[in-house]
Short mmCIF file of C-alpha atoms in Angstrom, two decimals:
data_model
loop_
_atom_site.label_atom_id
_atom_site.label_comp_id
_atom_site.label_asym_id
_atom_site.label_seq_id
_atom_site.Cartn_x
_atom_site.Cartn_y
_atom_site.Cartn_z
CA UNK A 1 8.30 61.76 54.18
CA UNK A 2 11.99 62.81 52.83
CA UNK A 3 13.14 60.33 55.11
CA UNK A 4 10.88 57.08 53.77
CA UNK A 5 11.70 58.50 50.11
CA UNK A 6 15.54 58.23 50.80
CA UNK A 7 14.64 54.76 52.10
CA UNK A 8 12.62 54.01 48.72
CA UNK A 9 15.11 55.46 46.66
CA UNK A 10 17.50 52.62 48.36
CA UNK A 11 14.96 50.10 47.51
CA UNK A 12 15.21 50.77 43.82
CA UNK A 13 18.86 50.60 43.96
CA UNK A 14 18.89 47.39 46.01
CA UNK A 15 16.92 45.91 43.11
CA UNK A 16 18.50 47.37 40.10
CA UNK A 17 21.71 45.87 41.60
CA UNK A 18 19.63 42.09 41.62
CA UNK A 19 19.16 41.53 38.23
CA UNK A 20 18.54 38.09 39.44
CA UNK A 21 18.19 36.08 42.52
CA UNK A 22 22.20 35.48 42.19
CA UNK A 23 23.00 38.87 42.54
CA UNK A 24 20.04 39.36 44.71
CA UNK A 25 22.17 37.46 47.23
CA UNK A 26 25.53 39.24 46.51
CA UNK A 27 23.71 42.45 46.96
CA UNK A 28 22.86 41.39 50.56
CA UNK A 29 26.25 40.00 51.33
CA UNK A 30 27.95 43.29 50.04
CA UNK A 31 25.71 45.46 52.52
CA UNK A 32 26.56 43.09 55.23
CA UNK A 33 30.21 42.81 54.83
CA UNK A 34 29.95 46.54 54.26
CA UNK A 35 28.60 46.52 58.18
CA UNK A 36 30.46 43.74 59.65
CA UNK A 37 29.40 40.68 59.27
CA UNK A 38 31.20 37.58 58.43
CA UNK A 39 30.80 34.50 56.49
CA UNK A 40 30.30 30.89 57.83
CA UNK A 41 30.74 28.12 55.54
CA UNK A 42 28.02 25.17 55.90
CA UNK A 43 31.27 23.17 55.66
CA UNK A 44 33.64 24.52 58.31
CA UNK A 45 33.08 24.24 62.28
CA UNK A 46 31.31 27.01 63.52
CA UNK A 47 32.74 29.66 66.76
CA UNK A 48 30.55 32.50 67.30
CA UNK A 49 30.17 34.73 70.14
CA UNK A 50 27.39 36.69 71.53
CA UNK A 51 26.48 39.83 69.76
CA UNK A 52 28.54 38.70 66.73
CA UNK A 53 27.23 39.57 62.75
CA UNK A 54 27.24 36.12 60.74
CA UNK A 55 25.63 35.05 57.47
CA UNK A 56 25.48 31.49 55.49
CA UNK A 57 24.68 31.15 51.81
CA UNK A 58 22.72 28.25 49.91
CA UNK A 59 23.12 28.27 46.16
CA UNK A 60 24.09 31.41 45.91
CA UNK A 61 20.66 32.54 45.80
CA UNK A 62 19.77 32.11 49.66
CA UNK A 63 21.12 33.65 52.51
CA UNK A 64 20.52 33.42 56.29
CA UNK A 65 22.14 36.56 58.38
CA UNK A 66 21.96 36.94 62.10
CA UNK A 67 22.74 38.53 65.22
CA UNK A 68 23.83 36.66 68.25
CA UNK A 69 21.50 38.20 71.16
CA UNK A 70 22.86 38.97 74.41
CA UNK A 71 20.82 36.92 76.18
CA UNK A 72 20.72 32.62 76.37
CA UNK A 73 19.18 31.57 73.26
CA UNK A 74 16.66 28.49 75.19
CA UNK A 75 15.24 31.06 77.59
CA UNK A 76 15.54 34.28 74.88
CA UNK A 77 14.91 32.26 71.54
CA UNK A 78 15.07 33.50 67.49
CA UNK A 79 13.43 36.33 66.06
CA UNK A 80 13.17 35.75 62.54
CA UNK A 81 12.19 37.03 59.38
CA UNK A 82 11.51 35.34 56.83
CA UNK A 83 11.66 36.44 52.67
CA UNK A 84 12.41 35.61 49.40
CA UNK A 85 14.84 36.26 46.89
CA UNK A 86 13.29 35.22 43.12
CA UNK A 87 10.80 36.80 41.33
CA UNK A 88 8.46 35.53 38.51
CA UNK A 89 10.43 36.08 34.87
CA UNK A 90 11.31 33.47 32.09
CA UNK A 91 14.27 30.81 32.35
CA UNK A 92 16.18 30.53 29.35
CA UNK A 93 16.64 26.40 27.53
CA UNK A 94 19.26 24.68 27.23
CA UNK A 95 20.05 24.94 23.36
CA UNK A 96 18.25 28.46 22.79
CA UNK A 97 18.92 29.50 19.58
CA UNK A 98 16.09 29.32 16.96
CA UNK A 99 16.23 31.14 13.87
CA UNK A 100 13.13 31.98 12.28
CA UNK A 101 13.12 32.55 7.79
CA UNK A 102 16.77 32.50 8.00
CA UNK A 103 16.72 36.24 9.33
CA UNK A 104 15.62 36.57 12.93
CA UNK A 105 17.56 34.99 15.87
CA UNK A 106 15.31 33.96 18.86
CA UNK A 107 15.44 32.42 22.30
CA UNK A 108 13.50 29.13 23.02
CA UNK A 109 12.31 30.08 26.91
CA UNK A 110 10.06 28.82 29.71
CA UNK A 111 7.87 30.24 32.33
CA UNK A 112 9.68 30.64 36.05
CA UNK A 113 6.77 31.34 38.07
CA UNK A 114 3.44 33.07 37.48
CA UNK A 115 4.23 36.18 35.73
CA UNK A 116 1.55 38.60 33.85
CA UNK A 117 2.69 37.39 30.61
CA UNK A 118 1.66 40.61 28.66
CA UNK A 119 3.65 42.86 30.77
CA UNK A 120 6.85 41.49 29.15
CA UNK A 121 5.82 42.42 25.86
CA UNK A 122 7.45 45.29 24.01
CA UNK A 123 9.94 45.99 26.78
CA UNK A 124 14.07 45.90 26.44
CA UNK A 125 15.37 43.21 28.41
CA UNK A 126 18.89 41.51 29.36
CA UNK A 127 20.19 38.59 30.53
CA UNK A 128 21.27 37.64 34.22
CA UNK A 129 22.22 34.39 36.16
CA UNK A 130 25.23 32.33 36.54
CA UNK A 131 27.00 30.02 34.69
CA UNK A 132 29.10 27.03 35.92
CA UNK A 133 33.00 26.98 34.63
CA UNK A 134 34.58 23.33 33.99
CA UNK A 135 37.53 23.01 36.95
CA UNK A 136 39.64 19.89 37.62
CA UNK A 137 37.01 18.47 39.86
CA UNK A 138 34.36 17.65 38.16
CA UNK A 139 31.95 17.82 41.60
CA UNK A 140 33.03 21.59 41.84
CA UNK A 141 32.33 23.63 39.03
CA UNK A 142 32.97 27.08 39.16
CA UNK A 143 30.56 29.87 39.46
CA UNK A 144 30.06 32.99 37.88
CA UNK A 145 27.96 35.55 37.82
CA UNK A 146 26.67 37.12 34.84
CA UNK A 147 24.67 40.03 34.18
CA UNK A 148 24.44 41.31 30.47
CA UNK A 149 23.41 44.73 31.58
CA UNK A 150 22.57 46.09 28.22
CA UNK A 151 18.99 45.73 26.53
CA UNK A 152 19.95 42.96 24.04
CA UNK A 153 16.12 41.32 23.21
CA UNK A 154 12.47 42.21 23.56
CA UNK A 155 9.44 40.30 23.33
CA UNK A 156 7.32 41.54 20.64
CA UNK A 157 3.57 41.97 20.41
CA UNK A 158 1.56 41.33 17.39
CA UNK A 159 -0.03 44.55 15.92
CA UNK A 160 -3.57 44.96 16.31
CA UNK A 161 -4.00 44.72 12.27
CA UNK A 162 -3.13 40.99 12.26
CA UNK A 163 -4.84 40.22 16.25
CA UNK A 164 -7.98 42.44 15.94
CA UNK A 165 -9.60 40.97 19.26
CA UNK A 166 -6.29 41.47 21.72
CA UNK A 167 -7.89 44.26 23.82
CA UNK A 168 -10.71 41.79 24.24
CA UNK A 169 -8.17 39.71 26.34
CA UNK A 170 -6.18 36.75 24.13
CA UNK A 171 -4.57 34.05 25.50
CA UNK A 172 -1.17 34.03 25.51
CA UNK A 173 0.84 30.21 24.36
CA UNK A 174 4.65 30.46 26.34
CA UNK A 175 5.91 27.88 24.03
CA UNK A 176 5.36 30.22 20.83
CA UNK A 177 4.41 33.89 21.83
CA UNK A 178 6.40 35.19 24.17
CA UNK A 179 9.81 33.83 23.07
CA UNK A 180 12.36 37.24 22.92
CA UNK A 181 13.95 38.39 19.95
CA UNK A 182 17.64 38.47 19.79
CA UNK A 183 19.21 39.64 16.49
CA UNK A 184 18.99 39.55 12.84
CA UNK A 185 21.58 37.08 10.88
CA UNK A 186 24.00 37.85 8.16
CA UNK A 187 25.96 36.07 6.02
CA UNK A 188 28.76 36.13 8.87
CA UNK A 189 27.07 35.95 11.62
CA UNK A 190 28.33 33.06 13.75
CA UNK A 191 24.47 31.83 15.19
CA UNK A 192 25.38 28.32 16.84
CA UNK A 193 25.85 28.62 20.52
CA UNK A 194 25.61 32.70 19.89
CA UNK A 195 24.18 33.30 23.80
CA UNK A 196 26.86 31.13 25.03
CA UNK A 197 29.71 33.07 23.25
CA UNK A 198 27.85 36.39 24.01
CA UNK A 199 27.98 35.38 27.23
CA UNK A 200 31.33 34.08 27.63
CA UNK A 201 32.80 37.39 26.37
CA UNK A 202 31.02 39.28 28.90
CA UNK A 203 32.48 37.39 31.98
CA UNK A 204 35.89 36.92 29.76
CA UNK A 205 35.54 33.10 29.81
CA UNK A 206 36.43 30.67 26.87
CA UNK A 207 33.03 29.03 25.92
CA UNK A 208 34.21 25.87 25.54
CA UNK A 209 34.68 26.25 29.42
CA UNK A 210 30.89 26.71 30.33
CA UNK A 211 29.31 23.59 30.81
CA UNK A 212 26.10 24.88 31.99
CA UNK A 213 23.80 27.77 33.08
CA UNK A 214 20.92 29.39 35.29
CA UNK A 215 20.00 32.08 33.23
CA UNK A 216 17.05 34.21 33.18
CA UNK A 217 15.34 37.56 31.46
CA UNK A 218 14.99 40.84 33.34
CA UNK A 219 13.38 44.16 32.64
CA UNK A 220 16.81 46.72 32.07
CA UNK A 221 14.51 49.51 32.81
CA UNK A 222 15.07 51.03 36.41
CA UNK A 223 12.40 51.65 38.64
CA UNK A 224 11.18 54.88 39.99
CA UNK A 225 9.11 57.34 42.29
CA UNK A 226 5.91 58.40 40.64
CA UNK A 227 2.90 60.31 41.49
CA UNK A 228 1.76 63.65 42.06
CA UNK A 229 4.23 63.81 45.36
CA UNK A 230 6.26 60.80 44.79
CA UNK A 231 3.78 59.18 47.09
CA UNK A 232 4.68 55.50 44.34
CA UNK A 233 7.28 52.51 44.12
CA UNK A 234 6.89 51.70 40.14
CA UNK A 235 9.58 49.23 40.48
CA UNK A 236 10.35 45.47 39.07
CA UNK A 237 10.27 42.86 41.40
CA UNK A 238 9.21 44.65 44.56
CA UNK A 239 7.36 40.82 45.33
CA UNK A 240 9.80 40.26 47.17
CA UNK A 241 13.09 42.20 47.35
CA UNK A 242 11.39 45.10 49.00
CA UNK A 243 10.63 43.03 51.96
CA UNK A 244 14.37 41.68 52.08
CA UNK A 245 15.85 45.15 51.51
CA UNK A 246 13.46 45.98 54.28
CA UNK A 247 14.92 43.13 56.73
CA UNK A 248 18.30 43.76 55.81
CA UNK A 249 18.68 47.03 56.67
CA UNK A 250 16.42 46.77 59.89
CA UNK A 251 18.95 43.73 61.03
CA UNK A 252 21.89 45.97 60.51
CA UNK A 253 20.20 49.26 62.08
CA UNK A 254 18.34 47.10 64.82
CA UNK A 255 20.00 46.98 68.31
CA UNK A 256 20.03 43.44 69.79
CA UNK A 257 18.44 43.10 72.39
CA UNK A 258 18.09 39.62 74.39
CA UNK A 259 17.18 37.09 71.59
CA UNK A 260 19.01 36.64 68.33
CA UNK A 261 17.88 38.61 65.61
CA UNK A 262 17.99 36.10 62.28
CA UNK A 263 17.26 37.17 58.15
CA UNK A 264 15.86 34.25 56.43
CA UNK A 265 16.24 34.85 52.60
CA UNK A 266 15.02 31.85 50.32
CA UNK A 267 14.89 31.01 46.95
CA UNK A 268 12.22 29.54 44.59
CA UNK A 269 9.14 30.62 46.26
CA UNK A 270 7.86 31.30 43.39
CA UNK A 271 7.72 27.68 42.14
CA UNK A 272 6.92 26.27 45.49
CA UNK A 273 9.74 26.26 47.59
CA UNK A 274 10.86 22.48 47.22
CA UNK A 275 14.63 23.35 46.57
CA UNK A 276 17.51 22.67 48.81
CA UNK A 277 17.67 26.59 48.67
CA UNK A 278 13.80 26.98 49.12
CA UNK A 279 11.66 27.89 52.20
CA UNK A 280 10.79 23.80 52.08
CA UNK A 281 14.53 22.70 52.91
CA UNK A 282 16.11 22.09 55.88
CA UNK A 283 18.79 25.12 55.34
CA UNK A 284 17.15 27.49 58.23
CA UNK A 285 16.74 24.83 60.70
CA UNK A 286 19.77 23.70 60.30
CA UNK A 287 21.67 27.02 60.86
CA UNK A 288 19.36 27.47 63.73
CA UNK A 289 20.50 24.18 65.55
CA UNK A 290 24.31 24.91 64.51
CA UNK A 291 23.86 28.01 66.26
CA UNK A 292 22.80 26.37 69.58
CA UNK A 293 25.93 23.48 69.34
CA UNK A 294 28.72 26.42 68.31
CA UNK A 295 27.36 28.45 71.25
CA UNK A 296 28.14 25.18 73.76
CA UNK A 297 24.40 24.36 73.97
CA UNK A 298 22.31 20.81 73.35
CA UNK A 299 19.77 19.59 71.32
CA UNK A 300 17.11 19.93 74.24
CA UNK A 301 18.51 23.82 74.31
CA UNK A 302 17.14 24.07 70.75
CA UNK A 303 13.92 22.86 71.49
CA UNK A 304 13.68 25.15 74.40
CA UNK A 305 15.34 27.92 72.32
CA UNK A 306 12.32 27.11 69.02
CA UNK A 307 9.36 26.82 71.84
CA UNK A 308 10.28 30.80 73.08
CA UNK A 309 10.99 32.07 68.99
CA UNK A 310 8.27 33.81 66.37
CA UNK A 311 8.76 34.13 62.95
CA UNK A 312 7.44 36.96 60.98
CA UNK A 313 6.95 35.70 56.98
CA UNK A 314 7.27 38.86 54.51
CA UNK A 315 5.69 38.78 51.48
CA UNK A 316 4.11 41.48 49.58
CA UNK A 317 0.41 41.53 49.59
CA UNK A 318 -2.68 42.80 47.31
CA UNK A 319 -4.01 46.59 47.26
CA UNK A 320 -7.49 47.35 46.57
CA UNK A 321 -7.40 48.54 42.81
CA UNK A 322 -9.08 51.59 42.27
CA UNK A 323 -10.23 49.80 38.80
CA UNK A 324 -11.34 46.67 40.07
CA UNK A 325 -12.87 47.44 43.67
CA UNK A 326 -14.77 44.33 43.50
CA UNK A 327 -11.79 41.94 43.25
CA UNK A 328 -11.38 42.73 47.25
CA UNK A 329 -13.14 41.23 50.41
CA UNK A 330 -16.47 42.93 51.25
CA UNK A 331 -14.83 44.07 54.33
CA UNK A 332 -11.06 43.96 54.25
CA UNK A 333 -9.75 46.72 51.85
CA UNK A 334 -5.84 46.87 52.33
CA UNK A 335 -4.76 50.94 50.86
CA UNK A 336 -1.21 51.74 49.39
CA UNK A 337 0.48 53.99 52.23
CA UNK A 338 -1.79 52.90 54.86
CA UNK A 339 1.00 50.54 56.59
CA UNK A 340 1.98 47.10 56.62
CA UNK A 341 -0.85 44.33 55.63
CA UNK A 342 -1.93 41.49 58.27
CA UNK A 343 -2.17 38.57 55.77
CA UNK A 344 -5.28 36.02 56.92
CA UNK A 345 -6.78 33.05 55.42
CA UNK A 346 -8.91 30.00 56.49
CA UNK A 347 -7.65 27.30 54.67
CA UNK A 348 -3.65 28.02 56.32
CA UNK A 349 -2.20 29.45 53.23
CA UNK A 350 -1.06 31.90 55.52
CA UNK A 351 0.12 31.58 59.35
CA UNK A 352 -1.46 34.77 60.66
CA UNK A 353 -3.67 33.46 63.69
CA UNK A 354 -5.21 35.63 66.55
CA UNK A 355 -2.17 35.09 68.89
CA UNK A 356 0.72 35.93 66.32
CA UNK A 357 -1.54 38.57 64.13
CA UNK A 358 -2.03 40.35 67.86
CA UNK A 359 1.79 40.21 68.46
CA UNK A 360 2.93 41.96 65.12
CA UNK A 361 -0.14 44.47 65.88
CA UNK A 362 1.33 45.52 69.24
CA UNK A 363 4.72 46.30 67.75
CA UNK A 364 3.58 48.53 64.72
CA UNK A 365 0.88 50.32 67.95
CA UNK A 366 4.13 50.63 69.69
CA UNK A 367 6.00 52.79 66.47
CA UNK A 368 2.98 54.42 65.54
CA UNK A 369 2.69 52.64 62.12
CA UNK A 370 -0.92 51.78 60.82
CA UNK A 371 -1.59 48.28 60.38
CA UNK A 372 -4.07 46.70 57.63
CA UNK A 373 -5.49 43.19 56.99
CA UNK A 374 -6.16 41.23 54.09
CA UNK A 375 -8.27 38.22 53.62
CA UNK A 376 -9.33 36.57 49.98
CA UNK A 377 -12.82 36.74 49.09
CA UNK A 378 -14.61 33.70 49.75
CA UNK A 379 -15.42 32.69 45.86
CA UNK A 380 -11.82 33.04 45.01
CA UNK A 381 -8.68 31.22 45.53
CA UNK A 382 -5.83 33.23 46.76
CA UNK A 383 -2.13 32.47 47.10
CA UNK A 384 0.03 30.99 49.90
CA UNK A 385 3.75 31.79 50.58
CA UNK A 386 6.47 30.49 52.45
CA UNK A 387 5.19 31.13 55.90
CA UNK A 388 3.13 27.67 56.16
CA UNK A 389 6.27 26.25 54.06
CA UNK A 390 8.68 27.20 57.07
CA UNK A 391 6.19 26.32 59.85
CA UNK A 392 6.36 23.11 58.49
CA UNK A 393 9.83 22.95 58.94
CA UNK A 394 10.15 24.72 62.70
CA UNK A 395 7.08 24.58 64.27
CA UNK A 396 7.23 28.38 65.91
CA UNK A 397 4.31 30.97 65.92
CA UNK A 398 4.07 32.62 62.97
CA UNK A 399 2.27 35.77 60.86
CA UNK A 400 2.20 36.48 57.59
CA UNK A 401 2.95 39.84 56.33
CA UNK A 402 2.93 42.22 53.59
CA UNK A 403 3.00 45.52 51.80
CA UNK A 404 0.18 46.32 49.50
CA UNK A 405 1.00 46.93 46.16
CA UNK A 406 -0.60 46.71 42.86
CA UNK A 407 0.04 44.98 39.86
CA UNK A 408 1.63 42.12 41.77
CA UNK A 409 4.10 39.92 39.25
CA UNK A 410 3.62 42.53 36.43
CA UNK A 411 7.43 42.95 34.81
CA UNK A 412 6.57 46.20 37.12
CA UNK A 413 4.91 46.65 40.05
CA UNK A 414 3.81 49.66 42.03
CA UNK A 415 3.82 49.77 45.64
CA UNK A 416 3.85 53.17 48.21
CA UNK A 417 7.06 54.83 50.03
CA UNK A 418 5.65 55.21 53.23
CA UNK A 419 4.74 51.51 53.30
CA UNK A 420 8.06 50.99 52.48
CA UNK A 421 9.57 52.85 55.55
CA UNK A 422 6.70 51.17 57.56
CA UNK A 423 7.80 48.07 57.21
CA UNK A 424 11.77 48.89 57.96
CA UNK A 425 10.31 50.27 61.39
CA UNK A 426 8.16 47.24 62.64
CA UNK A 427 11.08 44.95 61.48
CA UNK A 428 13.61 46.95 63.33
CA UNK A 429 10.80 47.58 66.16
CA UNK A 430 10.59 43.59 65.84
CA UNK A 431 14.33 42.54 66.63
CA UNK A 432 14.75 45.64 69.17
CA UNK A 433 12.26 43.76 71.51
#
């Protein structure tokens, strides 16, 4: 147990560090520099060598790492797994600022996502994202990162005197109710472009040099172990940087084996994937095939080298809620701390089959680690994730995976530490095969 709460403890780092999908992906490229592993540009020529660390970045909010296996790649194949970087939150307008009686400063805001609206309320938040910089070349902008750190707005709630039926469940308008309050204005304060300049100061820019921006809200508060023994995850954003903290770490800890072990972390799953940088693009295939040609290999070697792969998709999944026991299938009743979650649907919103469902199984019988399933009830519509998205892109066996947690995209969401540690064991059980 001290062990998998070390681990957690690591988890909550990891994602106090990723503020935002950005830095979700910097975070993963400092740990892997950290152990070794070196950058390929999507531009350059590629020369790799067996058992050699690389990583390639999309967007700067996707990432593929990998592990060059010792074996030959058509006979051997990929063993991948699959994740995502973004979380539900809100994306901040172009042209923010709204001032409200002359006296309140406010940010106009949309919706990234499906996020429990009502969990934002009434917490400090910051700012994080990137910003482009004006160069020479106008095709090249250049980046930067920013990350406002301090709580600088909130979203406030109505009080009960003037909203006398909110506990009987209100429905929330994104346009007008959950846009966060910034400041108050004085007679000097300088309100036109205010976030830009606030923001420019923090990366020590001149505004006039930011032409643009990907900027989003984030909960400042860190997350934590709670329970009677610490047995709880209440953390933001475990959907889904607990299952790429998870993959990172077993790909660094993992000993290649054979077949080349391969992190797949995407971006906008949350919105469906259909982003150059999203489980929907061709970014993963492509790095796959450029593996094959730097290696000296063909194009029939990658279809060989796809037909002998398997692709594990990591997403979190849903807990039975000891409030709401009938929200769950009659039958399948995933439990926080009772291992890793077999995801399982009819309709192919997830790729767990008998064949790939039986594979993962064997490995976490193999460690010792539980295993759970989940499947929707059959009056009501579940969600999909970027498994089927990424089979439809490399058609390799597939299951998709999960850790239970409750309170799934909640501003916080609360998830167990021996799950946690579970699933770092199957995924380094996974590429040790």
């Amino acid at each position: 147990m001290e062990k998998a709460r070390e681990f957690a403890h690591g988890l909550i780092d990891f994602i106090y560090n990723s503020p935002s999908q950005f830095h979700a992906t910097k975070e993963l490229v400092r740990v892997l520099e950290e152990n070794n592993f070196k950058e390929l540009k999507m531009e350059d020529r590629w020369d790799l060598e067996k058992e050699g660390k690389y990583y390639c970045i999309k967007n700067s909010s996707a990432i593929v790492a990998f592990v060059i296996g010792k074996g030959e790649l058509e006979e051997d194949g990929f063993k991948i797994i699959g994740a995502h970087t973004d979380s539900p939150s809100f994306r901040i307008k172009p042209n923010p600022e709204i001032i409200v009686e002359n006296s309140y400063l406010k940010l106009n805001t949309e919706v990234y996502g499906g996020p429990i609206l009502n969990t934002w309320f009434d917490r400090p938040l910051s700012i994080a994202g990137r910003v482009a910089i004006k160069t020479n070349n106008p095709l090249k902008p250049r980046e930067e990162l920013v990350d406002i750190k301090k709580p600088i707005t909130i979203i406030p709630n109505l009080a009960i005197h003037m909203n006398r039926k909110v506990n009987e469940g209100v429905k929330i308008n994104p346009q007008t109710d959950t846009l966060p309050l910034l400041s108050m204005i004085s007679e000097d304060f300088e309100k036109d472009n205010f976030l830009l300049k606030t923001v420019a100061e923090s990366i020590g820019v001149n505004v006039e040099d930011i032409i643009d921006f990907d900027l989003f809200l984030y909960s400042t508060d860190k997350g934590s172990l709670i329970g009677l023994n610490e047995e709880f995850i209440s953390c933001p954003k475990l959907d889904n940087l607990a299952m790429v903290h998870g993959g990172l770490y077993a790909l660094i800890d993992g000993v290649v084996g054979k077949g080349t072990n391969v992190l797949a972390c995407f971006d906008n799953e949350e919105v469906g994937s259909m982003t150059k940088q999203g489980a929907a693009s061709p970014f993963l295939r492509t790095v796959l095939e450029r593996i094959i040609l730097a290696l000296g290999k063909d194009k029939e070697d990658y279809f060989r080298a796809l037909a002998n792969s398997f692709m594990i998709s990591a997403d979190m999944a849903h807990a039975l809620h000891p409030n709401y026991r009938d929200k769950n299938d009659l039958t399948n009743k995933p439990i926080i701390n009772k291992g890793p979650v077999i995801k399982i649907a009819a309709n192919q919103a997830y790729t767990s089959d008998a064949m790939t469902a039986a594979a993962y199984e064997s490995i976490c019988k193999m460690l010792d680690i539980p295993v759970q399933r989940f499947v929707n009830r059959s009056d009501q519509r579940g969600g999909s994730t970027i498994g089927p998205i990424s089979t439809s892109q490399l058609d390799i066996p597939s299951v998709d995976i999960g850790n239970p947690i409750l309170s799934m995209h909640s501003v916080r969401e609360l998830g167990g530490v021996m799950d946690h540690y579970y699933i770092y064991k199957s995924f380094k059980g996974f590429y040790e095969i």
